[in-house]
Short mmCIF file of C-alpha atoms and ligand atoms in Angstrom, two decimals:
data_model
loop_
_atom_site.label_atom_id
_atom_site.label_comp_id
_atom_site.label_asym_id
_atom_site.label_seq_id
_atom_site.Cartn_x
_atom_site.Cartn_y
_atom_site.Cartn_z
CA UNK A 2 -23.73 -31.62 27.90
CA UNK A 3 -26.78 -33.22 26.34
CA UNK A 4 -29.85 -31.05 26.74
CA UNK A 5 -31.92 -34.27 26.88
CA UNK A 6 -30.86 -34.81 30.48
CA UNK A 7 -33.42 -33.79 33.06
CA UNK A 8 -32.73 -30.32 34.54
CA UNK A 9 -32.16 -31.91 37.97
CA UNK A 10 -29.47 -34.13 36.41
CA UNK A 11 -27.98 -31.11 34.64
CA UNK A 12 -27.76 -29.27 37.98
CA UNK A 13 -25.59 -32.16 39.17
CA UNK A 14 -23.55 -32.83 36.03
CA UNK A 15 -22.92 -29.52 34.23
CA UNK A 16 -19.23 -28.86 34.72
CA UNK A 17 -16.49 -26.55 33.47
CA UNK A 18 -14.22 -28.65 31.19
CA UNK A 19 -11.64 -30.56 33.24
CA UNK A 20 -8.00 -29.47 33.26
CA UNK A 21 -5.15 -31.89 32.53
CA UNK A 22 -5.13 -32.69 36.28
CA UNK A 23 -8.34 -34.67 35.82
CA UNK A 24 -10.05 -33.18 38.86
CA UNK A 25 -13.54 -34.57 39.57
CA UNK A 26 -14.83 -31.49 41.39
CA UNK A 27 -14.55 -28.14 39.61
CA UNK A 28 -11.55 -26.12 40.84
CA UNK A 29 -11.85 -22.52 41.93
CA UNK A 30 -10.80 -20.00 39.26
CA UNK A 31 -9.59 -17.13 41.42
CA UNK A 32 -8.33 -14.92 38.62
CA UNK A 33 -9.39 -11.40 37.72
CA UNK A 34 -8.39 -11.70 34.07
CA UNK A 35 -7.46 -14.27 31.44
CA UNK A 36 -4.39 -14.31 29.15
CA UNK A 37 -4.31 -14.48 25.37
CA UNK A 38 -1.75 -16.21 23.15
CA UNK A 39 -1.58 -13.31 20.75
CA UNK A 40 -3.12 -10.05 19.61
CA UNK A 41 -5.48 -11.80 17.22
CA UNK A 42 -7.08 -14.06 19.86
CA UNK A 43 -7.51 -11.06 22.17
CA UNK A 44 -9.10 -9.03 19.36
CA UNK A 45 -11.46 -11.92 18.55
CA UNK A 46 -12.53 -12.23 22.21
CA UNK A 47 -13.29 -8.50 22.43
CA UNK A 48 -15.18 -8.66 19.13
CA UNK A 49 -17.22 -11.56 20.61
CA UNK A 50 -16.06 -13.78 17.73
CA UNK A 51 -14.89 -16.28 20.35
CA UNK A 52 -16.37 -16.97 23.79
CA UNK A 53 -12.98 -16.81 25.52
CA UNK A 54 -13.04 -15.30 29.01
CA UNK A 55 -11.59 -11.77 29.18
CA UNK A 56 -12.15 -10.42 32.67
CA UNK A 57 -14.07 -11.83 35.66
CA UNK A 58 -16.49 -8.89 35.75
CA UNK A 59 -17.72 -10.15 32.34
CA UNK A 60 -17.40 -13.91 32.77
CA UNK A 61 -15.54 -16.53 34.81
CA UNK A 62 -15.58 -20.36 34.56
CA UNK A 63 -17.08 -20.83 38.06
CA UNK A 64 -19.73 -18.19 37.46
CA UNK A 65 -20.55 -19.61 34.02
CA UNK A 66 -20.99 -23.09 35.48
CA UNK A 67 -23.43 -21.81 38.10
CA UNK A 68 -25.29 -19.74 35.47
CA UNK A 69 -25.57 -22.73 33.09
CA UNK A 70 -27.14 -24.81 35.85
CA UNK A 71 -29.64 -22.03 36.68
CA UNK A 72 -30.54 -21.70 32.99
CA UNK A 73 -31.15 -25.48 32.81
CA UNK A 74 -33.21 -25.60 36.01
CA UNK A 75 -35.47 -22.69 35.00
CA UNK A 76 -35.80 -23.83 31.37
CA UNK A 77 -34.40 -20.47 30.22
CA UNK A 78 -32.43 -19.47 27.11
CA UNK A 79 -29.64 -17.53 28.82
CA UNK A 80 -28.56 -16.04 32.14
CA UNK A 81 -26.30 -13.79 34.15
CA UNK A 82 -25.32 -14.24 37.79
CA UNK A 83 -24.99 -11.41 40.28
CA UNK A 84 -23.40 -10.65 43.63
CA UNK A 85 -26.70 -10.67 45.56
CA UNK A 86 -30.42 -11.07 45.09
CA UNK A 87 -30.87 -7.30 45.19
CA UNK A 88 -28.40 -6.79 42.33
CA UNK A 89 -30.50 -9.28 40.33
CA UNK A 90 -33.64 -7.26 41.18
CA UNK A 91 -31.96 -3.96 40.30
CA UNK A 92 -30.07 -5.19 37.22
CA UNK A 93 -33.12 -6.87 35.69
CA UNK A 94 -35.15 -3.68 36.03
CA UNK A 95 -32.55 -1.01 35.23
CA UNK A 96 -31.18 -2.79 32.15
CA UNK A 97 -34.63 -2.89 30.56
CA UNK A 98 -36.51 0.22 31.71
CA UNK A 99 -35.71 3.84 30.91
CA UNK A 100 -36.88 7.23 32.04
CA UNK A 101 -40.56 7.57 31.10
CA UNK A 102 -41.33 3.86 31.48
CA UNK A 103 -43.89 2.48 33.94
CA UNK A 104 -43.76 -0.71 36.03
CA UNK A 105 -46.65 -2.71 37.50
CA UNK A 106 -45.82 -4.58 40.70
CA UNK A 107 -47.90 -6.83 42.96
CA UNK A 108 -48.47 -5.09 46.29
CA UNK A 109 -47.01 -7.82 48.49
CA UNK A 110 -43.28 -7.69 47.81
CA UNK A 111 -39.92 -8.12 49.61
CA UNK A 112 -39.11 -4.99 51.66
CA UNK A 113 -35.87 -4.00 49.94
CA UNK A 114 -37.46 -4.50 46.51
CA UNK A 115 -40.28 -2.21 47.64
CA UNK A 116 -37.69 0.43 48.53
CA UNK A 117 -35.94 0.11 45.14
CA UNK A 118 -39.25 0.58 43.33
CA UNK A 119 -40.66 3.41 45.45
CA UNK A 120 -37.51 5.37 46.39
CA UNK A 121 -34.98 4.79 43.62
CA UNK A 122 -36.77 4.07 40.33
CA UNK A 123 -38.58 7.46 40.47
CA UNK A 124 -35.16 9.19 40.67
CA UNK A 125 -34.55 7.83 37.17
CA UNK A 126 -38.01 8.77 35.87
CA UNK A 127 -39.48 5.28 36.15
CA UNK A 128 -43.00 5.26 37.63
CA UNK A 129 -44.88 2.37 39.23
CA UNK A 130 -48.30 1.12 40.30
CA UNK A 131 -48.85 -1.50 43.01
CA UNK A 132 -51.78 -3.83 42.43
CA UNK A 133 -53.31 -6.41 44.78
CA UNK A 134 -52.91 -10.05 43.72
CA UNK A 135 -56.01 -11.60 42.20
CA UNK A 136 -57.82 -8.31 41.46
CA UNK A 137 -58.07 -8.62 37.66
CA UNK A 138 -59.83 -5.26 37.25
CA UNK A 139 -57.07 -3.45 39.17
CA UNK A 140 -54.42 -5.09 36.99
CA UNK A 141 -56.22 -4.02 33.80
CA UNK A 142 -56.74 -0.49 35.16
CA UNK A 143 -53.03 -0.20 36.00
CA UNK A 144 -51.88 -0.60 32.39
CA UNK A 145 -50.72 2.68 30.84
CA UNK A 146 -49.41 3.37 27.32
CA UNK A 147 -45.86 3.53 28.78
CA UNK A 148 -46.13 0.36 30.92
CA UNK A 149 -43.22 -1.91 30.05
CA UNK A 150 -42.81 -4.51 32.81
CA UNK A 151 -44.76 -6.52 35.36
CA UNK A 152 -42.74 -7.48 38.43
CA UNK A 153 -43.84 -9.92 41.13
CA UNK A 154 -42.73 -12.62 43.54
CA UNK A 155 -44.65 -15.77 44.50
CA UNK A 156 -44.83 -17.00 47.21
CA UNK A 157 -44.26 -13.53 48.67
CA UNK A 158 -41.87 -12.72 51.53
CA UNK A 159 -43.05 -12.82 54.33
CA UNK A 160 -46.83 -13.08 53.78
CA UNK A 161 -46.71 -16.21 51.56
CA UNK A 162 -49.29 -14.80 49.17
CA UNK A 163 -49.52 -16.79 45.93
CA UNK A 164 -49.93 -15.05 42.57
CA UNK A 165 -51.44 -16.90 39.63
CA UNK A 166 -48.51 -17.16 37.19
CA UNK A 167 -50.67 -18.53 34.38
CA UNK A 168 -53.09 -15.59 34.66
CA UNK A 169 -50.30 -13.00 34.82
CA UNK A 170 -48.54 -14.73 31.89
CA UNK A 171 -51.66 -14.23 29.73
CA UNK A 172 -52.08 -10.66 30.99
CA UNK A 173 -48.50 -9.67 30.12
CA UNK A 174 -48.76 -11.34 26.72
CA UNK A 175 -52.01 -9.53 25.91
CA UNK A 176 -50.45 -6.15 26.79
CA UNK A 177 -46.95 -6.97 25.40
CA UNK A 178 -45.25 -6.43 28.77
CA UNK A 179 -42.01 -7.94 30.06
CA UNK A 180 -42.91 -10.45 32.80
CA UNK A 181 -40.24 -10.52 35.55
CA UNK A 182 -40.62 -13.01 38.45
CA UNK A 183 -38.62 -13.26 41.69
CA UNK A 184 -38.68 -17.06 42.18
CA UNK A 185 -36.65 -17.02 45.40
CA UNK A 186 -39.17 -18.65 47.75
CA UNK A 187 -40.12 -21.52 45.43
CA UNK A 188 -36.74 -22.29 43.79
CA UNK A 189 -36.71 -23.82 40.28
CA UNK A 190 -37.20 -27.35 41.63
CA UNK A 191 -40.68 -26.39 42.91
CA UNK A 192 -41.79 -23.81 40.33
CA UNK A 193 -40.64 -22.75 36.84
CA UNK A 194 -42.34 -19.44 35.94
CA UNK A 195 -41.10 -19.57 32.32
CA UNK A 196 -43.60 -22.41 31.75
CA UNK A 197 -46.34 -19.87 32.52
CA UNK A 198 -45.02 -17.11 30.26
CA UNK A 199 -42.39 -15.35 32.40
CA UNK A 200 -39.68 -13.62 30.35
CA UNK A 201 -37.20 -13.18 33.20
CA UNK A 202 -36.74 -15.13 36.43
CA UNK A 203 -34.53 -13.80 39.18
CA UNK A 204 -33.31 -15.26 42.46
CA UNK A 205 -31.63 -14.40 45.68
CA UNK A 206 -29.26 -17.39 45.60
CA UNK A 207 -28.40 -16.44 49.18
CA UNK A 208 -31.49 -18.30 50.37
CA UNK A 209 -32.45 -21.87 49.35
CA UNK A 210 -29.95 -22.09 46.51
CA UNK A 211 -26.94 -21.78 48.82
CA UNK A 212 -29.16 -23.33 51.44
CA UNK A 213 -26.48 -23.32 54.10
CA UNK A 214 -26.27 -19.65 55.08
CA UNK A 215 -22.75 -19.06 53.74
CA UNK A 216 -22.65 -16.71 50.75
CA UNK A 217 -24.62 -13.99 48.98
CA UNK A 218 -25.52 -14.42 45.34
CA UNK A 219 -28.13 -13.68 42.71
CA UNK A 220 -29.31 -15.06 39.40
CA UNK A 221 -31.10 -13.63 36.36
CA UNK A 222 -32.23 -16.02 33.61
CA UNK A 223 -34.73 -15.79 30.78
CA UNK A 224 -35.24 -14.78 27.15
CA UNK A 225 -31.93 -14.47 25.29
CA UNK A 226 -32.62 -10.98 23.86
CA UNK A 227 -33.48 -9.55 27.29
CA UNK A 228 -30.58 -11.31 29.02
CA UNK A 229 -28.24 -9.82 26.40
CA UNK A 230 -29.35 -6.32 27.48
CA UNK A 231 -28.98 -7.27 31.15
CA UNK A 232 -25.51 -8.72 30.51
CA UNK A 233 -24.34 -5.59 28.67
CA UNK A 234 -25.68 -3.39 31.49
CA UNK A 235 -24.24 -5.52 34.33
CA UNK A 236 -20.81 -6.10 32.80
CA UNK A 237 -20.17 -2.34 32.81
CA UNK A 238 -21.96 -1.47 36.08
CA UNK A 239 -20.23 -4.27 38.01
CA UNK A 240 -22.65 -6.38 40.13
CA UNK A 241 -20.91 -9.59 39.02
CA UNK A 242 -20.89 -12.70 41.19
CA UNK A 243 -17.52 -13.61 42.72
CA UNK A 244 -15.85 -16.83 41.56
CA UNK A 245 -15.71 -18.16 45.11
CA UNK A 246 -19.41 -17.60 45.76
CA UNK A 247 -20.24 -19.12 42.36
CA UNK A 248 -18.16 -22.19 43.25
CA UNK A 249 -20.10 -22.59 46.52
CA UNK A 250 -23.46 -22.01 44.81
CA UNK A 251 -22.76 -24.40 41.94
CA UNK A 252 -21.99 -27.18 44.44
CA UNK A 253 -25.17 -26.27 46.32
CA UNK A 254 -27.28 -26.78 43.20
CA UNK A 255 -26.21 -30.44 43.11
CA UNK A 256 -28.28 -31.01 46.26
CA UNK A 257 -31.08 -28.44 45.75
CA UNK A 258 -33.70 -31.00 44.72
CA UNK A 259 -33.15 -33.36 47.67
CA UNK A 260 -32.84 -30.50 50.14
CA UNK A 261 -36.08 -28.87 48.97
CA UNK A 262 -37.95 -32.18 49.21
CA UNK A 263 -37.02 -32.44 52.89
CA UNK A 264 -37.58 -28.73 53.59
CA UNK A 265 -41.10 -29.05 52.11
CA UNK A 266 -41.87 -32.24 54.05
CA UNK A 267 -40.70 -30.70 57.33
CA UNK A 268 -42.50 -27.39 56.71
CA UNK A 269 -45.78 -29.12 55.85
CA UNK A 270 -45.61 -31.37 58.90
CA UNK A 271 -44.68 -28.53 61.28
CA UNK A 272 -47.34 -26.18 59.85
CA UNK A 273 -50.03 -28.84 60.03
CA UNK A 274 -49.15 -29.90 63.58
CA UNK A 275 -48.84 -26.37 64.99
CA UNK A 276 -52.25 -25.30 63.65
CA UNK A 277 -53.85 -26.88 66.70
CA UNK A 278 -51.63 -25.18 69.30
CA UNK A 279 -53.87 -23.16 71.66
CA UNK A 280 -51.70 -20.01 71.43
CA UNK A 281 -51.81 -19.91 67.62
CA UNK A 282 -54.64 -18.13 65.83
CA UNK A 283 -53.54 -18.89 62.27
CA UNK A 284 -50.99 -20.94 60.35
CA UNK A 285 -50.27 -20.07 56.73
CA UNK A 286 -48.51 -22.46 54.34
CA UNK A 287 -49.17 -22.65 50.57
CA UNK A 288 -49.95 -26.38 50.63
CA UNK A 289 -52.22 -26.29 53.71
CA UNK A 290 -55.91 -26.43 52.78
CA UNK A 291 -56.77 -23.20 54.62
CA UNK A 292 -54.38 -21.06 52.54
CA UNK A 293 -56.44 -18.50 50.57
CA UNK A 294 -54.67 -19.35 47.30
CA UNK A 295 -54.27 -23.09 47.98
CA UNK A 296 -55.64 -24.09 44.54
CA UNK A 297 -53.27 -21.77 42.67
CA UNK A 298 -50.31 -23.00 44.74
CA UNK A 299 -51.22 -26.62 43.92
CA UNK A 300 -51.54 -25.76 40.22
CA UNK A 301 -48.15 -24.08 39.81
CA UNK A 302 -45.90 -25.50 42.55
CA UNK A 303 -44.54 -29.03 43.07
CA UNK A 304 -44.19 -28.44 46.82
CA UNK A 305 -45.25 -25.77 49.30
CA UNK A 306 -41.70 -24.53 50.03
CA UNK A 307 -39.74 -24.32 53.24
CA UNK A 308 -41.40 -21.31 54.87
CA UNK A 309 -44.60 -21.11 56.88
CA UNK A 310 -46.06 -18.31 58.98
CA UNK A 311 -47.95 -18.46 62.19
CA UNK A 312 -49.87 -15.86 64.13
CA UNK A 313 -49.30 -15.99 67.89
CA UNK A 314 -52.17 -14.82 70.06
CA UNK A 315 -51.29 -11.64 71.97
CA UNK A 316 -49.75 -9.45 69.25
CA UNK A 317 -46.30 -7.82 69.27
CA UNK A 318 -45.52 -8.64 72.91
CA UNK A 319 -46.41 -12.31 72.49
CA UNK A 320 -44.27 -12.41 69.33
CA UNK A 321 -41.29 -11.08 71.28
CA UNK A 322 -41.87 -13.57 74.11
CA UNK A 323 -42.01 -16.36 71.53
CA UNK A 324 -38.61 -15.42 70.05
CA UNK A 325 -37.03 -15.17 73.51
CA UNK A 326 -38.35 -18.62 74.49
CA UNK A 327 -36.87 -20.48 71.50
CA UNK A 328 -34.09 -22.87 72.48
CA UNK A 329 -32.97 -24.39 69.18
CA UNK A 330 -34.32 -22.25 66.31
CA UNK A 331 -32.05 -19.38 65.27
CA UNK A 332 -33.31 -15.82 65.55
CA UNK A 333 -31.62 -14.26 62.54
CA UNK A 334 -32.37 -12.15 59.47
CA UNK A 335 -32.10 -14.86 56.84
CA UNK A 336 -34.05 -17.83 55.54
CA UNK A 337 -33.42 -20.88 53.42
CA UNK A 338 -30.86 -22.55 55.65
CA UNK A 339 -30.31 -26.12 56.88
CA UNK A 340 -30.97 -24.62 60.33
CA UNK A 341 -34.52 -23.56 61.19
CA UNK A 342 -34.97 -19.83 61.66
CA UNK A 343 -37.68 -17.71 63.26
CA UNK A 344 -38.31 -14.03 62.68
CA UNK A 345 -40.91 -11.55 63.90
CA UNK A 346 -41.46 -8.83 61.24
CA UNK A 347 -43.57 -6.53 63.47
CA UNK A 348 -40.76 -6.01 66.02
CA UNK A 349 -37.86 -6.08 63.50
CA UNK A 350 -38.01 -5.49 59.72
CA UNK A 351 -41.39 -3.72 59.86
CA UNK A 352 -41.16 -2.13 63.33
CA UNK A 353 -41.20 1.45 62.00
CA UNK A 354 -44.66 1.02 60.44
CA UNK A 355 -47.90 1.68 62.31
CA UNK A 356 -50.30 -1.24 62.92
CA UNK A 357 -52.47 0.10 60.08
CA UNK A 358 -49.55 0.32 57.66
CA UNK A 359 -48.43 -3.18 58.59
CA UNK A 360 -51.97 -4.49 58.15
CA UNK A 361 -52.05 -2.95 54.65
CA UNK A 362 -49.06 -5.07 53.62
CA UNK A 363 -50.39 -8.16 55.43
CA UNK A 364 -48.08 -8.07 58.46
CA UNK A 365 -50.08 -8.66 61.60
CA UNK A 366 -48.59 -7.94 65.08
CA UNK A 367 -48.12 -11.58 66.06
CA UNK A 368 -46.87 -12.82 62.66
CA UNK A 369 -43.88 -15.16 62.95
CA UNK A 370 -42.04 -16.38 59.86
CA UNK A 371 -40.47 -19.80 60.21
CA UNK A 372 -37.88 -21.00 57.70
CA UNK A 373 -37.91 -24.73 58.25
CA UNK A 374 -34.53 -26.41 58.22
CA UNK A 375 -33.25 -29.96 57.93
CA UNK A 376 -33.22 -30.87 61.62
CA UNK A 377 -35.50 -33.77 62.61
CA UNK A 378 -39.00 -32.35 62.26
CA UNK A 379 -39.97 -33.61 65.74
CA UNK A 380 -37.25 -31.40 67.24
CA UNK A 381 -38.39 -28.39 65.20
CA UNK A 382 -42.01 -28.86 66.28
CA UNK A 383 -41.03 -29.42 69.92
CA UNK A 384 -39.01 -26.20 70.09
CA UNK A 385 -41.73 -24.07 68.45
CA UNK A 386 -44.40 -25.68 70.69
CA UNK A 387 -42.58 -25.00 73.93
CA UNK A 388 -41.90 -21.40 72.86
CA UNK A 389 -45.60 -20.98 72.01
CA UNK A 390 -46.50 -22.34 75.46
CA UNK A 391 -44.38 -19.54 76.96
CA UNK A 392 -45.66 -16.80 74.61
CA UNK A 393 -49.04 -16.51 76.34
CA UNK A 394 -49.45 -13.06 77.91
C1 LIG B 18 -33.66 -12.02 50.37
C2 LIG B 18 -34.51 -11.71 49.20
C3 LIG B 18 -34.06 -10.87 48.17
C4 LIG B 18 -32.71 -10.16 48.25
O1 LIG B 18 -31.66 -11.05 48.16
P1 LIG B 18 -30.18 -10.74 48.76
O2 LIG B 18 -29.39 -11.93 48.31
O3 LIG B 18 -30.33 -10.63 50.23
O4 LIG B 18 -29.71 -9.47 48.15
C5 LIG B 18 -34.89 -10.66 47.09
N1 LIG B 18 -36.11 -11.23 47.02
C6 LIG B 18 -36.58 -12.05 47.99
C7 LIG B 18 -37.93 -12.65 47.86
C8 LIG B 18 -35.80 -12.32 49.11
O5 LIG B 18 -36.28 -13.12 50.08
#
């Protein structure tokens, strides 16, 4: 495959070599292992003198096709695909950090990632410091002699905070730190962190990359030397992506660019329209003028993404009433689907926190996260509007 083709084209055209059947669409390679003609070819594969497949925990044609597309889309040197987004988070950290190392993380971060960093990394002697986005002095003050990695996501889930990738890229270069970015909310068609100095980019492919709410998956791409360490760690610890899920995800990448264009269009239109609803006190979307980091979002993203947040007046109770009044939108714990989804962090994912604790991580009582789907935007807006009408206390 010519590397001169645009990454979007490569996401459509990269394909495992055809079999003698001449199939147009890649078949599914449901096989745990691969056979060798003789002892010598098996020895050569194990010695990495050939790139023959050995065992599907190490590599598989469907997984390799998906990985090659992710590498092309992110402009990376190499990659490894994982069973879920969380195994990409965990694998990319654990393969590269050791006991005694220190990690800097932006304070607004996906809940399960927060748990990995605060509850599990310390069990292995890895310490961490959370720093607020945009506070340059705090970032400088957080650097210790044993700091090895900076980890962040942008836009963040669910607060939609935007971190300045160019600034962090310079910061990590100056301090010789590994720069690891969770690019899940933007997807590579809207944002490519490697252009700003990221060394590793990870994804929950479960979200926009699948885009149809079917399978779990994860992706890690980046600098070849770091990916080599991650590959060696993951192939023995076992978070490999299944061939079936890779087959689904590789097909999904063929439509990622067109899907994201429509998701962004719909999200912008819905966010802009709903700003003026009387029961809404705030709407947050990276490409809406009022967003606190609007300029940074415009600088580093090609579109604002498919998620916006709104704050219903009346706090937790109004948020619950809003969810109950929805007629079309799904109330479910996922995002990045063709179907629009609403969630209310204060009464679900973050219900165990006090108001003060929630406020510290940017989750206000009436915060609703909307993942905007591919339905006609007028229908999406109408359903949210009528539910907002009924959310008044
Ligand atoms: C969902 C999510 C993850 C975890 O991905 P899974 O595929 O559910 O394991 C990681 N980061 C972000 C930003 C997410 O939204």
